[in-house]
Tab-separated table of C-alpha atoms in Angstrom:
chain	number	residue	atom	x	y	z
M	28	MET	CA	-17.715	-21.807	5.127
M	29	LYS	CA	-20.686	-23.506	6.829
M	30	LYS	CA	-21.955	-22.511	10.257
M	31	PRO	CA	-20.001	-24.370	13.008
M	32	SER	CA	-21.894	-27.105	14.859
M	33	THR	CA	-21.198	-29.269	17.905
M	34	LYS	CA	-20.849	-32.419	15.816
M	35	THR	CA	-17.371	-33.855	15.419
M	36	SER	CA	-15.460	-34.909	12.338
M	37	LEU	CA	-12.265	-36.923	12.739
M	38	LEU	CA	-9.521	-38.050	10.396
M	39	GLU	CA	-8.232	-41.223	12.017
M	40	THR	CA	-5.013	-43.111	11.499
M	41	ALA	CA	-3.950	-46.401	12.998
M	42	SER	CA	-1.362	-44.842	15.321
M	43	LEU	CA	-3.264	-41.644	16.334
M	44	THR	CA	-6.900	-42.778	16.587
M	45	SER	CA	-7.505	-42.113	20.271
M	46	ALA	CA	-5.546	-38.872	20.443
M	47	LEU	CA	-7.241	-37.382	17.385
M	48	ALA	CA	-10.647	-38.356	18.721
M	49	VAL	CA	-10.004	-36.279	21.845
M	50	LEU	CA	-8.667	-33.249	19.906
M	51	SER	CA	-11.484	-33.240	17.357
M	52	ALA	CA	-14.265	-33.153	19.932
M	53	ASN	CA	-16.525	-30.086	19.628
M	54	GLN	CA	-14.795	-28.961	16.398
M	55	PRO	CA	-16.889	-27.311	13.607
M	56	ALA	CA	-18.425	-29.846	11.226
M	57	ASP	CA	-16.668	-28.337	8.217
M	58	LEU	CA	-13.197	-28.422	9.805
M	59	GLY	CA	-10.949	-31.449	9.726
M	60	PHE	CA	-7.923	-32.330	11.822
M	61	ALA	CA	-4.741	-33.862	10.433
M	62	ALA	CA	-1.382	-35.062	11.653
M	63	CYS	CA	1.054	-35.636	8.788
M	64	ARG	CA	4.694	-36.577	8.665
M	65	PHE	CA	7.020	-34.943	6.159
M	66	ALA	CA	10.546	-36.005	5.393
M	67	SER	CA	13.488	-33.774	6.346
M	68	GLU	CA	17.035	-35.028	6.128
M	69	ILE	CA	18.943	-34.049	9.258
M	70	ASN	CA	22.719	-34.086	9.249
M	71	GLU	CA	24.853	-35.030	12.233
M	72	GLN	CA	27.028	-31.910	11.977
M	73	GLY	CA	24.446	-29.105	11.959
M	74	VAL	CA	20.693	-28.534	12.200
M	75	SER	CA	18.918	-25.910	10.164
M	76	GLU	CA	16.820	-23.282	11.889
M	77	ARG	CA	14.596	-22.982	8.786
M	78	VAL	CA	12.422	-26.067	8.377
M	79	MET	CA	9.765	-26.896	5.783
M	80	VAL	CA	6.638	-28.012	7.620
M	81	MET	CA	4.174	-28.329	4.724
M	82	PRO	CA	4.596	-28.744	0.931
M	83	ASP	CA	3.039	-26.349	-1.567
M	84	GLY	CA	0.018	-27.169	-3.709
M	85	TYR	CA	-2.100	-30.295	-3.375
M	86	PHE	CA	-0.750	-33.053	-1.126
M	87	LYS	CA	-2.059	-36.172	0.607
M	88	SER	CA	-0.852	-38.982	2.831
M	89	HIS	CA	0.126	-42.510	1.771
M	90	ASP	CA	-2.953	-43.937	3.483
M	91	GLY	CA	-5.269	-41.896	1.254
M	92	ARG	CA	-6.132	-39.061	3.608
M	93	PRO	CA	-7.947	-36.716	3.542
M	94	PHE	CA	-11.086	-38.779	2.893
M	95	ASP	CA	-13.515	-35.956	3.773
M	96	VAL	CA	-12.341	-33.397	1.156
M	97	PRO	CA	-13.937	-33.406	-2.350
M	98	ALA	CA	-10.536	-33.186	-4.045
M	99	ASN	CA	-9.211	-35.940	-1.737
M	100	ALA	CA	-6.180	-33.749	-1.031
M	101	TRP	CA	-5.087	-30.881	1.166
M	102	LEU	CA	-4.163	-27.597	-0.530
M	103	LEU	CA	-1.477	-25.126	0.479
M	104	ASP	CA	-1.594	-21.871	-1.511
M	105	GLN	CA	-1.524	-18.138	-0.844
M	106	ALA	CA	-5.112	-18.174	0.424
M	107	ALA	CA	-4.298	-20.994	2.855
M	108	PHE	CA	-1.183	-19.173	4.039
M	109	GLU	CA	-3.244	-16.050	4.770
M	110	LEU	CA	-5.583	-18.168	6.915
M	111	LEU	CA	-2.665	-19.771	8.764
M	112	LYS	CA	-0.970	-16.425	9.285
M	113	SER	CA	-4.230	-14.889	10.568
M	114	THR	CA	-4.815	-17.612	13.166
M	115	ALA	CA	-1.127	-17.534	14.135
M	116	SER	CA	-1.361	-13.782	14.813
M	117	THR	CA	-3.912	-14.450	17.570
M	118	ARG	CA	-1.511	-16.785	19.359
M	119	THR	CA	0.831	-15.630	22.140
M	120	ASN	CA	2.779	-18.788	22.966
M	121	ASP	CA	5.403	-20.257	20.649
M	122	TYR	CA	4.632	-23.245	18.450
M	123	HIS	CA	6.463	-26.364	19.621
M	124	PHE	CA	7.921	-29.548	18.193
M	125	ASP	CA	7.631	-32.762	20.224
M	126	TYR	CA	8.601	-36.389	19.574
M	127	GLU	CA	6.272	-38.767	17.703
M	128	HIS	CA	3.219	-36.603	18.488
M	129	GLN	CA	3.400	-37.458	22.170
M	130	THR	CA	1.397	-34.268	22.817
M	131	LEU	CA	-1.563	-36.088	21.263
M	132	HIS	CA	-0.911	-39.319	23.185
M	133	ALA	CA	-0.043	-37.872	26.615
M	134	GLU	CA	-3.565	-38.012	28.044
M	135	GLU	CA	-4.012	-41.578	26.824
M	136	ASN	CA	-0.690	-43.124	27.828
M	137	GLY	CA	0.185	-40.837	30.734
M	138	LYS	CA	3.736	-40.300	29.512
M	139	PRO	CA	5.414	-36.859	29.375
M	140	ALA	CA	5.517	-34.924	26.107
M	141	PRO	CA	8.825	-33.022	26.123
M	142	ALA	CA	9.432	-30.393	23.478
M	143	SER	CA	12.147	-30.844	20.879
M	144	GLY	CA	12.038	-27.289	19.533
M	145	TRP	CA	10.191	-23.961	19.478
M	146	PHE	CA	9.504	-21.069	17.097
M	147	ASN	CA	7.544	-17.825	17.228
M	148	PRO	CA	4.064	-17.712	15.572
M	149	ALA	CA	5.223	-14.737	13.486
M	150	ASP	CA	8.096	-16.802	12.024
M	151	LEU	CA	6.121	-18.439	9.229
M	152	GLU	CA	7.206	-18.095	5.600
M	153	TYR	CA	5.371	-19.198	2.465
M	154	VAL	CA	7.357	-19.746	-0.725
M	155	PRO	CA	5.122	-20.420	-3.773
M	156	GLY	CA	6.212	-23.580	-5.527
M	157	GLU	CA	8.009	-24.827	-2.409
M	158	GLY	CA	5.924	-24.758	0.742
M	159	LEU	CA	5.449	-23.431	4.274
M	160	TYR	CA	8.533	-22.885	6.442
M	161	ALA	CA	9.088	-22.428	10.165
M	162	LEU	CA	11.876	-19.894	10.737
M	163	ASN	CA	14.322	-19.427	13.605
M	164	VAL	CA	13.559	-22.831	15.112
M	165	ARG	CA	15.243	-23.188	18.486
M	166	TRP	CA	16.073	-26.881	18.918
M	167	THR	CA	16.607	-28.242	22.419
M	168	PRO	CA	20.049	-29.747	23.180
M	169	SER	CA	18.486	-33.208	23.332
M	170	ALA	CA	16.740	-32.796	19.986
M	171	ARG	CA	19.898	-31.416	18.405
M	172	ALA	CA	21.773	-34.482	19.575
M	173	HIS	CA	19.084	-36.793	18.155
M	174	LEU	CA	19.142	-34.954	14.833
M	175	LYS	CA	22.915	-34.910	14.614
M	176	ASN	CA	23.014	-38.631	15.317
M	177	ASP	CA	20.411	-39.214	12.606
M	178	GLU	CA	18.011	-40.679	15.166
M	179	TYR	CA	15.200	-38.467	13.859
M	180	ARG	CA	14.903	-37.209	10.295
M	181	PHE	CA	11.307	-36.172	9.573
M	182	ILE	CA	8.878	-33.340	10.381
M	183	SER	CA	5.148	-33.896	10.990
M	184	PRO	CA	2.633	-31.033	11.418
M	185	VAL	CA	-0.737	-31.194	13.157
M	186	PHE	CA	-3.308	-28.831	11.674
M	187	HIS	CA	-6.997	-28.094	11.140
M	188	TYR	CA	-8.346	-27.789	7.600
M	189	ASP	CA	-11.459	-26.732	5.680
M	190	LYS	CA	-13.250	-29.870	4.497
M	191	GLN	CA	-14.718	-28.060	1.491
M	192	THR	CA	-11.439	-26.798	0.020
M	193	GLY	CA	-8.808	-28.843	1.842
M	194	ARG	CA	-6.943	-25.654	2.828
M	195	PRO	CA	-5.187	-25.734	6.223
M	196	THR	CA	-6.725	-23.121	8.525
M	197	LYS	CA	-4.878	-23.468	11.835
M	198	LEU	CA	-1.562	-24.955	12.956
M	199	ARG	CA	-1.471	-26.843	16.279
M	200	HIS	CA	2.048	-28.203	16.767
M	201	PHE	CA	4.763	-30.311	15.089
M	202	ALA	CA	6.737	-33.451	15.766
M	203	LEU	CA	10.015	-35.173	14.994
M	204	THR	CA	9.234	-38.628	13.674
M	205	ASN	CA	10.667	-41.493	11.668
M	206	ASP	CA	7.414	-42.490	9.986
M	207	PRO	CA	6.659	-39.935	7.247
M	208	ALA	CA	3.239	-39.869	5.594
M	209	VAL	CA	3.984	-37.525	2.697
M	210	ASP	CA	6.899	-37.388	0.256
M	211	GLY	CA	8.149	-34.296	-1.550
M	212	MET	CA	9.380	-32.160	1.332
M	213	ASP	CA	12.652	-30.276	0.948
M	214	LYS	CA	15.560	-31.526	3.013
M	215	VAL	CA	16.572	-29.413	5.960
M	216	ALA	CA	19.702	-27.407	5.158
M	217	VAL	CA	22.660	-29.040	6.907
M	218	LEU	CA	26.426	-29.144	6.770
M	219	LYS	CA	27.523	-32.298	4.974
M	220	THR	CA	29.902	-34.780	6.680
M	221	SER	CA	30.914	-37.082	3.853
M	222	LYS	CA	34.663	-37.744	3.742
M	223	THR	CA	36.783	-36.390	0.936
M	224	HIS	CA	40.428	-35.422	0.418
M	225	VAL	CA	42.283	-32.244	-0.253
M	226	ASN	CA	43.808	-31.794	-3.696
M	227	ASN	CA	47.195	-33.225	-2.710
M	228	GLY	CA	45.491	-36.357	-1.298
M	229	ASP	CA	47.530	-36.254	1.917
M	230	THR	CA	45.126	-34.939	4.579
M	231	PRO	CA	41.461	-36.026	4.884
M	232	MET	CA	38.974	-33.178	5.202
M	233	ASN	CA	35.204	-33.387	5.225
M	234	ALA	CA	32.981	-31.068	3.232
M	235	ALA	CA	31.914	-29.171	6.339
M	236	GLN	CA	35.508	-28.276	7.136
M	237	LYS	CA	36.029	-27.087	3.564
M	238	LEU	CA	32.984	-24.878	3.730
M	239	LEU	CA	33.961	-23.498	7.124
M	240	SER	CA	37.507	-22.803	5.964
M	241	LEU	CA	36.182	-20.843	2.989
M	242	LEU	CA	34.192	-18.773	5.466
M	243	GLY	CA	37.233	-18.135	7.616
M	244	VAL	CA	36.327	-20.643	10.355
M	245	THR	CA	39.100	-23.089	11.291
M	246	VAL	CA	38.060	-26.479	12.724
M	247	ASP	CA	40.459	-28.835	14.512
M	248	GLY	CA	39.936	-32.461	13.568
M	249	ASP	CA	36.671	-33.837	12.192
M	250	ASN	CA	34.343	-32.476	14.876
M	251	VAL	CA	32.253	-29.434	14.024
M	252	THR	CA	30.880	-27.880	17.200
M	253	ASP	CA	27.836	-25.707	17.660
M	254	ALA	CA	30.162	-22.738	18.070
M	255	ASP	CA	31.744	-23.525	14.698
M	256	TYR	CA	28.299	-23.755	13.143
M	257	THR	CA	27.332	-20.400	14.647
M	258	LYS	CA	30.491	-18.813	13.241
M	259	ALA	CA	29.695	-20.248	9.824
M	260	THR	CA	26.124	-18.975	9.788
M	261	THR	CA	27.346	-15.545	10.929
M	262	ALA	CA	29.863	-15.475	8.086
M	263	LEU	CA	27.169	-16.512	5.624
M	264	ALA	CA	24.930	-13.721	6.887
M	265	ALA	CA	27.744	-11.232	6.337
M	266	LEU	CA	28.252	-12.519	2.783
M	267	LYS	CA	24.536	-12.203	2.112
M	268	ALA	CA	24.573	-8.621	3.424
M	269	LYS	CA	27.407	-7.780	1.022
M	270	ALA	CA	25.508	-9.386	-1.841
M	271	ASP	CA	22.408	-7.374	-0.962
M	272	GLU	CA	24.532	-4.208	-0.843
M	273	ALA	CA	25.911	-5.026	-4.282
M	274	ASP	CA	22.356	-5.504	-5.593
M	275	THR	CA	21.395	-2.120	-4.141
M	276	LEU	CA	24.366	-0.421	-5.807
M	277	THR	CA	23.480	-2.090	-9.107
M	278	THR	CA	19.930	-0.789	-8.841
M	279	GLN	CA	21.146	2.723	-8.009
M	280	LEU	CA	23.519	2.660	-10.980
M	281	SER	CA	20.704	1.557	-13.269
M	282	ASN	CA	18.493	4.385	-11.972
M	283	ALA	CA	21.315	6.878	-12.518
M	284	ASN	CA	21.771	5.674	-16.103
M	285	ASP	CA	18.043	6.079	-16.717
M	286	ALA	CA	18.172	9.618	-15.303
M	287	VAL	CA	21.118	10.530	-17.565
M	288	ALA	CA	19.272	9.131	-20.570
M	289	ALA	CA	16.214	11.226	-19.679
M	290	LEU	CA	18.299	14.380	-19.327
M	291	LYS	CA	19.977	13.695	-22.626
M	292	ALA	CA	16.612	13.230	-24.309
M	293	ASN	CA	15.483	16.625	-22.963
M	294	SER	CA	18.718	18.473	-23.764
M	295	PRO	CA	18.695	21.662	-25.922
M	296	ASN	CA	20.238	19.699	-28.763
M	297	ALA	CA	17.176	17.520	-29.013
M	298	GLU	CA	14.778	18.397	-31.819
M	299	VAL	CA	11.676	20.301	-30.646
M	300	ASN	CA	8.271	19.658	-32.180
M	301	LEU	CA	7.221	23.200	-33.214
M	302	ALA	CA	3.671	21.963	-33.766
M	303	LYS	CA	3.390	21.483	-29.982
M	304	TYR	CA	5.826	24.045	-28.544
M	305	VAL	CA	6.801	27.699	-29.300
M	306	PRO	CA	9.819	29.717	-28.098
M	307	VAL	CA	9.236	31.487	-24.801
M	308	GLU	CA	10.057	34.866	-26.366
M	309	THR	CA	7.273	34.405	-28.924
M	310	TYR	CA	4.820	33.395	-26.203
M	311	ASN	CA	5.683	36.382	-23.996
M	312	ALA	CA	5.328	38.844	-26.912
M	313	LEU	CA	1.927	37.432	-27.856
M	314	HIS	CA	0.808	37.496	-24.215
M	315	THR	CA	1.791	41.185	-23.835
M	316	GLU	CA	0.028	42.098	-27.052
M	317	MET	CA	-3.136	40.272	-26.013
M	318	VAL	CA	-3.163	42.045	-22.627
M	319	ALA	CA	-2.820	45.431	-24.369
M	320	LEU	CA	-5.575	44.575	-26.859
M	321	LYS	CA	-7.824	43.388	-24.072
M	322	SER	CA	-7.241	46.589	-22.087
M	323	SER	CA	-7.885	48.760	-25.151
M	324	SER	CA	-11.004	46.787	-25.978
M	325	ALA	CA	-12.288	47.143	-22.429
M	326	THR	CA	-11.702	50.931	-22.486
M	327	GLN	CA	-13.477	51.274	-25.809
M	328	SER	CA	-16.382	49.181	-24.548
M	329	VAL	CA	-16.760	51.410	-21.460
M	330	GLU	CA	-16.780	54.523	-23.580
M	331	GLN	CA	-19.245	52.975	-26.000
M	332	GLU	CA	-21.630	51.980	-23.219
M	333	VAL	CA	-21.438	55.431	-21.592
M	334	ASN	CA	-21.989	57.249	-24.908
M	335	LYS	CA	-24.883	54.972	-25.798
M	336	ALA	CA	-26.543	55.567	-22.424
M	337	LYS	CA	-26.024	59.325	-22.789
M	338	GLN	CA	-27.626	59.274	-26.222
M	339	ASP	CA	-30.543	57.212	-24.888
M	340	GLY	CA	-31.144	59.725	-22.122
M	341	ARG	CA	-30.251	57.361	-19.296
M	342	ILE	CA	-27.468	59.534	-17.874
M	343	ILE	CA	-26.676	63.233	-17.647
M	344	ALA	CA	-23.431	64.973	-18.486
M	345	SER	CA	-22.348	65.253	-14.857
M	346	GLU	CA	-22.436	61.432	-14.508
M	347	VAL	CA	-20.155	60.616	-17.447
M	348	GLU	CA	-16.908	60.796	-15.513
M	349	TYR	CA	-18.261	58.766	-12.578
M	350	LEU	CA	-19.712	56.017	-14.775
M	351	THR	CA	-16.576	55.863	-16.930
M	352	ASN	CA	-14.427	55.318	-13.806
M	353	LEU	CA	-16.901	52.691	-12.606
M	354	GLY	CA	-16.592	50.775	-15.862
M	355	ASN	CA	-12.792	50.930	-15.850
M	356	GLN	CA	-12.615	49.665	-12.269
M	357	GLN	CA	-15.444	47.126	-12.138
M	358	GLY	CA	-15.572	46.115	-15.774
M	359	VAL	CA	-17.982	46.527	-18.627
M	360	ALA	CA	-20.414	43.965	-17.201
M	361	ALA	CA	-20.840	45.915	-13.942
M	362	LEU	CA	-21.291	49.198	-15.851
M	363	LYS	CA	-23.816	47.644	-18.193
M	364	ALA	CA	-25.817	46.293	-15.237
M	365	VAL	CA	-26.089	49.807	-13.757
M	366	LEU	CA	-27.054	51.383	-17.066
M	367	ASP	CA	-29.562	48.671	-18.035
M	368	ALA	CA	-31.439	49.299	-14.790
M	369	ARG	CA	-32.161	52.900	-15.855
M	370	SER	CA	-35.025	53.986	-18.093
M	371	PRO	CA	-34.492	56.741	-20.675
M	372	ILE	CA	-35.938	60.167	-19.810
M	373	ALA	CA	-37.488	61.827	-22.821
M	374	SER	CA	-36.711	65.315	-21.609
M	375	LEU	CA	-32.985	64.512	-21.622
M	376	THR	CA	-33.028	63.575	-25.283
M	377	ALA	CA	-35.453	66.296	-26.506
M	378	GLN	CA	-34.058	69.496	-27.966
M	379	GLN	CA	-34.517	72.401	-25.600
M	380	THR	CA	-36.033	75.133	-27.839
M	381	THR	CA	-37.219	77.441	-25.119
M	382	HIS	CA	-35.743	78.435	-21.828
M	383	THR	CA	-37.912	79.538	-18.977
M	384	PRO	CA	-36.453	82.672	-17.346
M	385	LYS	CA	-35.522	82.301	-13.704
M	386	PRO	CA	-38.286	83.865	-11.586
M	387	GLU	CA	-36.503	85.948	-9.018
M	388	ASN	CA	-39.559	86.154	-6.788
M	389	ASP	CA	-40.356	82.381	-6.745
M	390	LYS	CA	-39.807	81.585	-3.103
M	391	ASP	CA	-39.559	77.831	-3.434
M	392	GLY	CA	-37.394	78.070	-6.601
M	393	LEU	CA	-39.104	75.076	-8.251
M	394	ALA	CA	-39.723	76.910	-11.494
M	395	ALA	CA	-35.977	77.449	-11.847
M	396	LEU	CA	-35.249	73.730	-12.241
M	397	THR	CA	-34.926	72.244	-15.648
M	398	ALA	CA	-35.746	68.603	-16.342
M	399	GLU	CA	-32.037	67.839	-16.232
M	400	ASP	CA	-31.772	69.559	-12.803
M	401	LYS	CA	-34.678	67.556	-11.449
M	402	TYR	CA	-33.103	64.318	-12.636
M	403	ALA	CA	-29.802	65.254	-10.985
M	404	ALA	CA	-31.631	66.098	-7.733
M	405	ASP	CA	-33.366	62.715	-7.820
M	406	GLN	CA	-30.083	60.907	-8.369
M	407	LEU	CA	-28.454	62.797	-5.472
M	408	GLY	CA	-31.393	62.101	-3.156
M	409	LEU	CA	-32.266	65.840	-2.733
M	410	SER	CA	-35.660	67.422	-2.906
M	411	HIS	CA	-36.254	69.697	-5.879
M	412	ALA	CA	-36.561	72.690	-3.547
M	413	ALA	CA	-33.274	71.908	-1.818
M	414	PHE	CA	-31.548	71.420	-5.143
M	415	ALA	CA	-32.972	74.705	-6.464
M	416	LYS	CA	-31.864	76.540	-3.347
M	417	ALA	CA	-28.356	75.148	-3.623
M	418	LYS	CA	-28.222	76.036	-7.260
M	419	GLN	CA	-29.448	79.557	-6.557
M	420	GLU	CA	-26.815	80.043	-3.859
M	421	GLN	CA	-24.108	78.934	-6.288
M	422	ASN	CA	-25.297	81.509	-8.832
């Protein structure tokens, strides 16, 4: 959409020229303003509260409007409805219907512009393939009388539109009129009043009375009052609720049938693909065997690592038990890391062919330590003298 400017753009008609000129002042250059009149048949016995105010798809007036849209037509679609709904959501006051667009003419002719009906901005409904509807329209007593007497039969909306796409962007208000500009609107739902006869041909009864009687509403004579109409709509609402309940039950039944079918498909009698699944007993037996093999393998690996380190001269005999427990608790990887950090000591692997006698008079006792004793003292963090003394005391 282009950037709004202070220039005006006006769609004029012979009957609304002055009023539209006032309303279109200071409007964005890419927005147009339209007042159209759509046909709606109103019956003398009842007035619908759901009214079509704009047809779906492309539409135009008999006089050729809109002239300022490339497609030469307005367009109501889902995108247009989203725009209308968005602008409606910012509105607090109800939308109103007047008579013959007097709201547009009031400033010019100085006459009052009484409302003929009202509806809430949230009560807009779009039905693809049909059009835009105003819901829960509250007609004034005067307007209801006019509509019942067939003195007004058509609906005319006033709206802004995008001059590039033709999509309506904002609703202003609506009017009852007898001069429609566009054909193709749905008729307003009413209770018919044409005369007919009961099956025996004795008593005249109009179609409205027949319908009301089927709904449990008894009408005296040929007059259908507003109270009768209210009773009828209430009965229809109750019937619709029952129909909706029946649809819900049907859906629940269908879901239940699907669930039963799924359970049946997964029943024990169903054939199992042994290429994808195995019996649980077989799986458990294999799992137990694998755990035992893994444990045995781990134990053997610990022993192998300890024996290898002992042969390489990286550990002494007194460390075997400690390192074996370490491997069993922490795993082979932890044991291997400890052993790999040690360098072999040649004296641990060499054959001891001579033994130096213990000198009884050696005061520091150093000569009494073998290479294996010295290594043990280093591992325990003791000095050689302290280790020799402790060893001598033990002997």
